[in-house]
Short mmCIF file of C-alpha atoms in Angstrom, two decimals:
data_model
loop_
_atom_site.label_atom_id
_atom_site.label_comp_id
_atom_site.label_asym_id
_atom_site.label_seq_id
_atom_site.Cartn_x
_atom_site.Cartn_y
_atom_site.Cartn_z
CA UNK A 7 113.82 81.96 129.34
CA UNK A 8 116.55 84.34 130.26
CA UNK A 9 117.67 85.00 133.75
CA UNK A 10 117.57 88.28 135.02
CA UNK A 11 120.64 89.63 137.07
CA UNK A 12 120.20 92.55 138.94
CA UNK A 13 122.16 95.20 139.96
CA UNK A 14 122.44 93.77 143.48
CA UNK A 15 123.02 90.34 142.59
CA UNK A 16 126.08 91.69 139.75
CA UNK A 17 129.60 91.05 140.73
CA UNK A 18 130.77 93.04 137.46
CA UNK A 19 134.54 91.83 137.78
CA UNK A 20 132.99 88.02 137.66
CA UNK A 21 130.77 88.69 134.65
CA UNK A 22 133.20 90.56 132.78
CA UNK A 23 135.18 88.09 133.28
CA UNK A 24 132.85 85.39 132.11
CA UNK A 25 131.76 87.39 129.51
CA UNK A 26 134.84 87.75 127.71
CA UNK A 27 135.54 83.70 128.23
CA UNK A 28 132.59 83.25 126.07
CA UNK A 29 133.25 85.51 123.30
CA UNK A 30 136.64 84.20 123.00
CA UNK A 31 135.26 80.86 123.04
CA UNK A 32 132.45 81.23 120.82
CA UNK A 33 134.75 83.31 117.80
CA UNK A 34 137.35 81.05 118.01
CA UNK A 35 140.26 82.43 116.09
CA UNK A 36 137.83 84.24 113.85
CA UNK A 37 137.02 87.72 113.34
CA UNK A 38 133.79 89.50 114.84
CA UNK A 39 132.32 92.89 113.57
CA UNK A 40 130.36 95.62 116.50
CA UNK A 41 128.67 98.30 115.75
CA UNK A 42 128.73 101.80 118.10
CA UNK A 43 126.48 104.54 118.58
CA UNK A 44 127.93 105.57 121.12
CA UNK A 45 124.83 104.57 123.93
CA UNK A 46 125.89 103.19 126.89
CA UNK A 47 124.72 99.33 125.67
CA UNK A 48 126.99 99.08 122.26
CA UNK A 49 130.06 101.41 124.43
CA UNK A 50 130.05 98.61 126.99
CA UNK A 51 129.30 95.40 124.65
CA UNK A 52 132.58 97.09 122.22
CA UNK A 53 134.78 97.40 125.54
CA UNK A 54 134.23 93.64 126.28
CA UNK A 55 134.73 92.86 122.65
CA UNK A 56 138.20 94.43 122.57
CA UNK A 57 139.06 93.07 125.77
CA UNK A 58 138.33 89.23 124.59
CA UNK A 59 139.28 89.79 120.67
CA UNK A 60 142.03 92.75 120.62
CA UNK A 61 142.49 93.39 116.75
CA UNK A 62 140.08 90.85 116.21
CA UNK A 63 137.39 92.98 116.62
CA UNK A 64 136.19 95.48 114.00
CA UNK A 65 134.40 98.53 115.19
CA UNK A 66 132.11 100.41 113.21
CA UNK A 67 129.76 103.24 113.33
CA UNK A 68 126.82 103.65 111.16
CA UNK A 69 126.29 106.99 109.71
CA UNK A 70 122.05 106.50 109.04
CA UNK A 71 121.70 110.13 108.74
CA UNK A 72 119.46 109.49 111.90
CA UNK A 73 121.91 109.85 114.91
CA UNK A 74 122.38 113.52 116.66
CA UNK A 75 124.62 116.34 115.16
CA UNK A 76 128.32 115.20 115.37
CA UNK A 77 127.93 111.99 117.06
CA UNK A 78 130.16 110.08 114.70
CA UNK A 79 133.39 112.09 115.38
CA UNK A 80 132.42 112.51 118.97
CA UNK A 81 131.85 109.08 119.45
CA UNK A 82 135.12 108.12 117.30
CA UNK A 83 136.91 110.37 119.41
CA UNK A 84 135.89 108.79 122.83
CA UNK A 85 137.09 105.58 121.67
CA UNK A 86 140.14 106.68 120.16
CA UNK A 87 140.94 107.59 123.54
CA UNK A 88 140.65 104.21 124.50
CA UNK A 89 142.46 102.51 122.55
CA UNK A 90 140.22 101.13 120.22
CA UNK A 91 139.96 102.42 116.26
CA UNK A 92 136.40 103.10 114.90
CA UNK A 93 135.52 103.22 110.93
CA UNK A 94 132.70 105.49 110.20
CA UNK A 95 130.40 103.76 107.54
CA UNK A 96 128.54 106.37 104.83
CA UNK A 97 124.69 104.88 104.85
CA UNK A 98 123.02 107.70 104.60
CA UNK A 99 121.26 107.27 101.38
CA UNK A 100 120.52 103.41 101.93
CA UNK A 101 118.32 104.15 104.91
CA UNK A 102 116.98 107.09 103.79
CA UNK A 103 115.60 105.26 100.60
CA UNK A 104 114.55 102.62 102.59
CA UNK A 105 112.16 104.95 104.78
CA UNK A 106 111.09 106.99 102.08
CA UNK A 107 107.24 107.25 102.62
CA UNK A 108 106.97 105.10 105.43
CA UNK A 109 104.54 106.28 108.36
CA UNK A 110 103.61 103.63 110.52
CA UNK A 111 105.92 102.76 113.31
CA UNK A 112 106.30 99.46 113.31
CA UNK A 113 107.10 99.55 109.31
CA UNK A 114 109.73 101.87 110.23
CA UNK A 115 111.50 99.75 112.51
CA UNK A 116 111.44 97.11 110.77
CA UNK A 117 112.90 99.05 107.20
CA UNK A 118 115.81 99.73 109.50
CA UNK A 119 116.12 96.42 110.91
CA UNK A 120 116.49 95.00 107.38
CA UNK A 121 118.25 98.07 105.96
CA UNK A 122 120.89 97.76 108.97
CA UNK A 123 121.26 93.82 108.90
CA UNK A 124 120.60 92.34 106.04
CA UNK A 125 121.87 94.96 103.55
CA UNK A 126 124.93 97.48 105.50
CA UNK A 127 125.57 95.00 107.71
CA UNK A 128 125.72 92.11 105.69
CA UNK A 129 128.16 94.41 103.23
CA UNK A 130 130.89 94.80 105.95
CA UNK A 131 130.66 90.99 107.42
CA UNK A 132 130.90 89.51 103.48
CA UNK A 133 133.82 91.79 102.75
CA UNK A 134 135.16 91.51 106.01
CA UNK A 135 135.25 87.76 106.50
CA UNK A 136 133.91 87.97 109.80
CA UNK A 137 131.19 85.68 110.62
CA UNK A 138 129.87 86.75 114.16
CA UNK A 139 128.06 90.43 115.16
CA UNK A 140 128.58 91.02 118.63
CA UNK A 141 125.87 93.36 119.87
CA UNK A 142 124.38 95.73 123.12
CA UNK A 143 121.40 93.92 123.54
CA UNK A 144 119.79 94.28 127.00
CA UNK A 145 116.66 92.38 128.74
CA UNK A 146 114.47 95.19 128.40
CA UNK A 147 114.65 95.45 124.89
CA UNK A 148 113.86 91.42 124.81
CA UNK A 149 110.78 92.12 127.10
CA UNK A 150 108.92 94.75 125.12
CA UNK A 151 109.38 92.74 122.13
CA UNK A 152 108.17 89.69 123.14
CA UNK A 153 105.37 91.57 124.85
CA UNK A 154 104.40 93.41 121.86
CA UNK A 155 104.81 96.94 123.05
CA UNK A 156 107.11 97.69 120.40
CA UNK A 157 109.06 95.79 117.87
CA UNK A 158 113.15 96.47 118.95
CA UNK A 159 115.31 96.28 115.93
CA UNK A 160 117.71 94.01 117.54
CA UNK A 161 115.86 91.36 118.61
CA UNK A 162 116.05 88.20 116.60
CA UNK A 163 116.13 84.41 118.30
CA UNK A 164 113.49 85.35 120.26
CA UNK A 165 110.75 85.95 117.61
CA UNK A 166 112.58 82.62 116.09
CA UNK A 167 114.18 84.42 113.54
CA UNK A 168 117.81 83.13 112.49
CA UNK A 169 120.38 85.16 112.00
CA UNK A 170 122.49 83.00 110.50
CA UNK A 171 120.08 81.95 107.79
CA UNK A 172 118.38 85.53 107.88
CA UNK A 173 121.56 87.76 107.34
CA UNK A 174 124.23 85.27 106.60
CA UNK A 175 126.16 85.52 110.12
CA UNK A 176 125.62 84.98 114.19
CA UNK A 177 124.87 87.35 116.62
CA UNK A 178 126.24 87.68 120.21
CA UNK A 179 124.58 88.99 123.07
CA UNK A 180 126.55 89.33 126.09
CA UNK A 181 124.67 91.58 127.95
CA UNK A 182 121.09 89.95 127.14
CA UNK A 183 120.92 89.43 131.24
CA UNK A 184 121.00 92.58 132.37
CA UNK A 185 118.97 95.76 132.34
CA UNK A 186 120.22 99.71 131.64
CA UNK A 187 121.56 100.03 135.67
CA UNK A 188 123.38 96.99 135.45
CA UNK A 189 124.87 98.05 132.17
CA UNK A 190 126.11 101.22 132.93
CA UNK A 191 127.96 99.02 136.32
CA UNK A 192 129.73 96.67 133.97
CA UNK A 193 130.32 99.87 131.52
CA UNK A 194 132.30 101.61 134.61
CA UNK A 195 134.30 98.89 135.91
CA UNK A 196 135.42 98.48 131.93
CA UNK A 197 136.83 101.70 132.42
CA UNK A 198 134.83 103.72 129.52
CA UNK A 199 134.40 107.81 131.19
CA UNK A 200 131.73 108.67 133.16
CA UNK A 201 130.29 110.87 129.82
CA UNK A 202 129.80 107.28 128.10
CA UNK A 203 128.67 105.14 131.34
CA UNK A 204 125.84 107.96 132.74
CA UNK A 205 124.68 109.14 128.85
CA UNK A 206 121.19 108.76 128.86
CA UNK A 207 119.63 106.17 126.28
CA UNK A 208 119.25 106.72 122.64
CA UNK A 209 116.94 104.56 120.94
CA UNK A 210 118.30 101.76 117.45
CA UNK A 211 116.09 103.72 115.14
CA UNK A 212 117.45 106.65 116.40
CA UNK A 213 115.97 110.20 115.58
CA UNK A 214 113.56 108.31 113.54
CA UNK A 215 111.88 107.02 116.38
CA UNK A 216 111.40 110.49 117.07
CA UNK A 217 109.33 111.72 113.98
CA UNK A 218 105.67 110.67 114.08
CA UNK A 219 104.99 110.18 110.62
CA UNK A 220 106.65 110.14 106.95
CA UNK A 221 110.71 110.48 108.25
CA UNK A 222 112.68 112.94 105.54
CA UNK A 223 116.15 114.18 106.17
CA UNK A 224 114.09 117.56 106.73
CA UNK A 225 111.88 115.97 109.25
CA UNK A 226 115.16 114.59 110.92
CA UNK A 227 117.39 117.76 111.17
CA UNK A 228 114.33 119.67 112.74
CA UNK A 229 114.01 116.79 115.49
CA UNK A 230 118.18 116.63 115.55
CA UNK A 231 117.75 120.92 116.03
CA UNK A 232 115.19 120.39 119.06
CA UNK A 233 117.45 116.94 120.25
CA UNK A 234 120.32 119.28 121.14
CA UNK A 235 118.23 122.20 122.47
CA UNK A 236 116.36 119.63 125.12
CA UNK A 237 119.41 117.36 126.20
CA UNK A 238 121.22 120.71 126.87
CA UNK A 239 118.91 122.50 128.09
CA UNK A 240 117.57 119.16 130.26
CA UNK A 241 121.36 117.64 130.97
CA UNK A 242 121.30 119.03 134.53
CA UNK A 243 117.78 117.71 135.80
CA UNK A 244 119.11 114.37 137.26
CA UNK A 245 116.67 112.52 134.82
CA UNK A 246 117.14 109.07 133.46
CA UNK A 247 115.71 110.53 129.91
CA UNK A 248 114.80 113.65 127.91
CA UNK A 249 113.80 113.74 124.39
CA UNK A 250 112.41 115.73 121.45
CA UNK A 251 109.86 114.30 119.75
CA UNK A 252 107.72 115.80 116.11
CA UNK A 253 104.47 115.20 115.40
CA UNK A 254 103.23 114.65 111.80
CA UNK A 255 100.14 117.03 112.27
CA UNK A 256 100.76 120.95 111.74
CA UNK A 257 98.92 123.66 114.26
CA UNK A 258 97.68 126.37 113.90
CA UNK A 259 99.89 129.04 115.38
CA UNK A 260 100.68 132.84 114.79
CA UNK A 261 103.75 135.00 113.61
CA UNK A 262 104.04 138.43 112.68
CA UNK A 263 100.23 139.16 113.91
CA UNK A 264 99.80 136.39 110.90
CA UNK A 265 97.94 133.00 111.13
CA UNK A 266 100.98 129.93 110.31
CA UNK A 267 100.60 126.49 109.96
CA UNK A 268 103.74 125.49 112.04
CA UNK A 269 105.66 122.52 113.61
CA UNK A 270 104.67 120.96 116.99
CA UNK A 271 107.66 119.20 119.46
CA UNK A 272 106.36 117.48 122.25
CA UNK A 273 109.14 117.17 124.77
CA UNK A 274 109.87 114.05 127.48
CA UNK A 275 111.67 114.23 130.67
CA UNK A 276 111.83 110.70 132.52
CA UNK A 277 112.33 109.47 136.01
CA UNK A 278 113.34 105.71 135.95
CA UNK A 279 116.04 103.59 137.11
CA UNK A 280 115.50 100.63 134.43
CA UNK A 281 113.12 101.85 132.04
CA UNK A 282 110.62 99.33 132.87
CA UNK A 283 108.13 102.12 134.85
CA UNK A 284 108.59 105.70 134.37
CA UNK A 285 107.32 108.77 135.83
CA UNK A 286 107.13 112.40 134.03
CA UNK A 287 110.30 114.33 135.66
CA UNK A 288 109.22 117.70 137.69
CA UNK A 289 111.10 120.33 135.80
CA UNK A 290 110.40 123.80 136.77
CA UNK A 291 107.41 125.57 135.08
CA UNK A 292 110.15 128.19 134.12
CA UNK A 293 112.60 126.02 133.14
CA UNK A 294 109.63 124.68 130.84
CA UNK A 295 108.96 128.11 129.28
CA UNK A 296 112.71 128.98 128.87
CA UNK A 297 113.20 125.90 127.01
CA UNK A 298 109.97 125.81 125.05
CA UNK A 299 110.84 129.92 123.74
CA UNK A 300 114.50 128.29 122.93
CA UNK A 301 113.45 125.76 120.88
CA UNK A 302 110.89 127.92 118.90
CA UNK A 303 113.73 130.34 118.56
CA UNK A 304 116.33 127.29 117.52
CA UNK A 305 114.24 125.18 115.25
CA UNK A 306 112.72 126.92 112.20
CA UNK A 307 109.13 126.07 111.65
CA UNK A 308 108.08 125.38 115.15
CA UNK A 309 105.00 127.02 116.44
CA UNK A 310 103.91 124.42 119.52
CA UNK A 311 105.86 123.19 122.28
CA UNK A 312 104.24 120.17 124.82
CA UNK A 313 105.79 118.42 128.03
CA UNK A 314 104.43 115.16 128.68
CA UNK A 315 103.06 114.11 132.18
CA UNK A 316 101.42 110.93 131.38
CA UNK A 317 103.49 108.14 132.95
CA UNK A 318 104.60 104.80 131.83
CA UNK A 319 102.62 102.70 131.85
CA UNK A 320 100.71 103.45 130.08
CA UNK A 321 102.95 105.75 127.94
CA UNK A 322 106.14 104.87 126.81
CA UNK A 323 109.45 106.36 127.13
CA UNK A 324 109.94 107.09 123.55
CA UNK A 325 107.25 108.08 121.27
CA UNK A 326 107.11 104.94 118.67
#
């Protein structure tokens, strides 16, 4: 059982602190390998990395294919900033070819957990030498897992799976105690920018937890398209979350005076401190109808634009 700490009971200085004893202690004088979207979880677990392993830590980001437009060098570029040096690793086709005509949700995740672990991952850490991963994962994620709400592609130990004996190395988990408020603390007082610390969540499977249905890199760059529409168009509504989302089915819809099969986007805006409960964010009718006309203007296809009000539970923030 894992004990929660909240944000009142934090004392970040203390944890970092402790944190960073443990990783030292745990790696030894080894090597350890993180990976970095760029989300406020993996930006604060790669700062405490750095800070307990210096050069001993390797950093690198995963190019799925599945991330928004420009993320690696933006994210490379944030970090350069701070010190720490990023490699960008080409996967594009691997997890691609592992998706390729896979619907269901929980087969998805789980083609990216393997493709991600067992095959990219387990690449880097065989040439590399390293034998530890040290990861972003938070309580939440450990909580809808075990519950069964949805399958996280980072949990492991708790569905008594072995890392070590699954993928050949160990995992380590130093923010496993906390939730996204107390994460975003901790990610502050490690000094990354306020850009990294407040960015709202982003999910593992990235855009492809976005695309009800078959994902295709066509499928993808028409959610990526709608991804940047909504978190600009959405960026100054306060809200803890906002997200495109496709649906598989096509609607009816009209162009030209013309009848046209077209491409629906259902769009989420979120109120929620932890992501636990959730309510549907307020946004302006207007602001609604300015942003649904952008995106069909934006994203080729698109006939159908939704906002949903339904809150969690029993929604969920993302889609799948």
């Amino acid at each position: 059982m894992i004990k929660e700490i909240t944000l009142q009971e934090l004392d970040t200085e203390r944890f970092i602190a402790e944190k960073v004893r443990g990783i030292r202690e745990t790696v030894g004088d080894g090597i350890a390998i993180n990976a970095l979207s760029g989300g406020v979880d993996s930006s604060t677990v790669t700062l405490l990395g750095h800070r307990a392993l210096g050069n001993r830590l390797r950093t690198v980001f995963i190019e799925n294919g599945l991330m928004r437009e420009g993320e690696a060098a933006q994210v490379a570029g944030w970090f350069r900033e701070l010190g720490v040096t990023v490699d960008v690793v080409e996967a594009r086709d691997e997890f691609f070819a592992a998706l390729a005509g896979i619907a269901d949700p929980e087969e998805k995740r789980e083609a990216i957990t393997q493709t991600f672990y067992r095959d990219v991952f387990g690449r880097i850490v065989k040439e590399s030498g390293a034998r530890y991963l040290l990861q972003g994962t938070i309580l939440t994620d450990i909580d809808e897992t075990i519950a069964g709400i949805k399958r996280q592609h980072n949990v492991f130990e708790q569905l008594g799976i072995d890392p070590q004996d699954a993928f050949g190395y160990r995992i380590i988990e130093p923010l496993i105690e906390l939730r996204k408020d107390g994460v975003r603390a901790v990610g502050k007082a490690l000094g990354l920018p306020s850009e990294v610390f407040t960015r709202i969540p982003f999910p593992g499977p990235a855009l492809s937890a976005r695309v009800i249905g078959a994902v295709t890199p066509e499928r993808i760059e028409t959610v990526r398209k709608a991804t940047a529409v909504v978190e600009r168009m959405l960026g100054n509504t306060g809200a803890f979350q906002y997200l495109a989302i496709l649906h598989e089915d096509r609607v009816t819809g009209m162009r030209d005076g013309k009848r046209d099969f077209g491409l629906q986007i259902e769009v989420r805006c979120w109120d929620s401190v932890d992501a636990r409960v959730a309510e549907p964010t307020q946004v302006p009718f207007d602001t609604l109808k300015t942003l649904a006309l952008e995106i069909i203007r934006a994203v080729p296809g698109v006939v159908s634009v939704t906002y949903n009000i339904a809150p969690k539970p029993p929604s969920t923030i993302e889609a799948i």
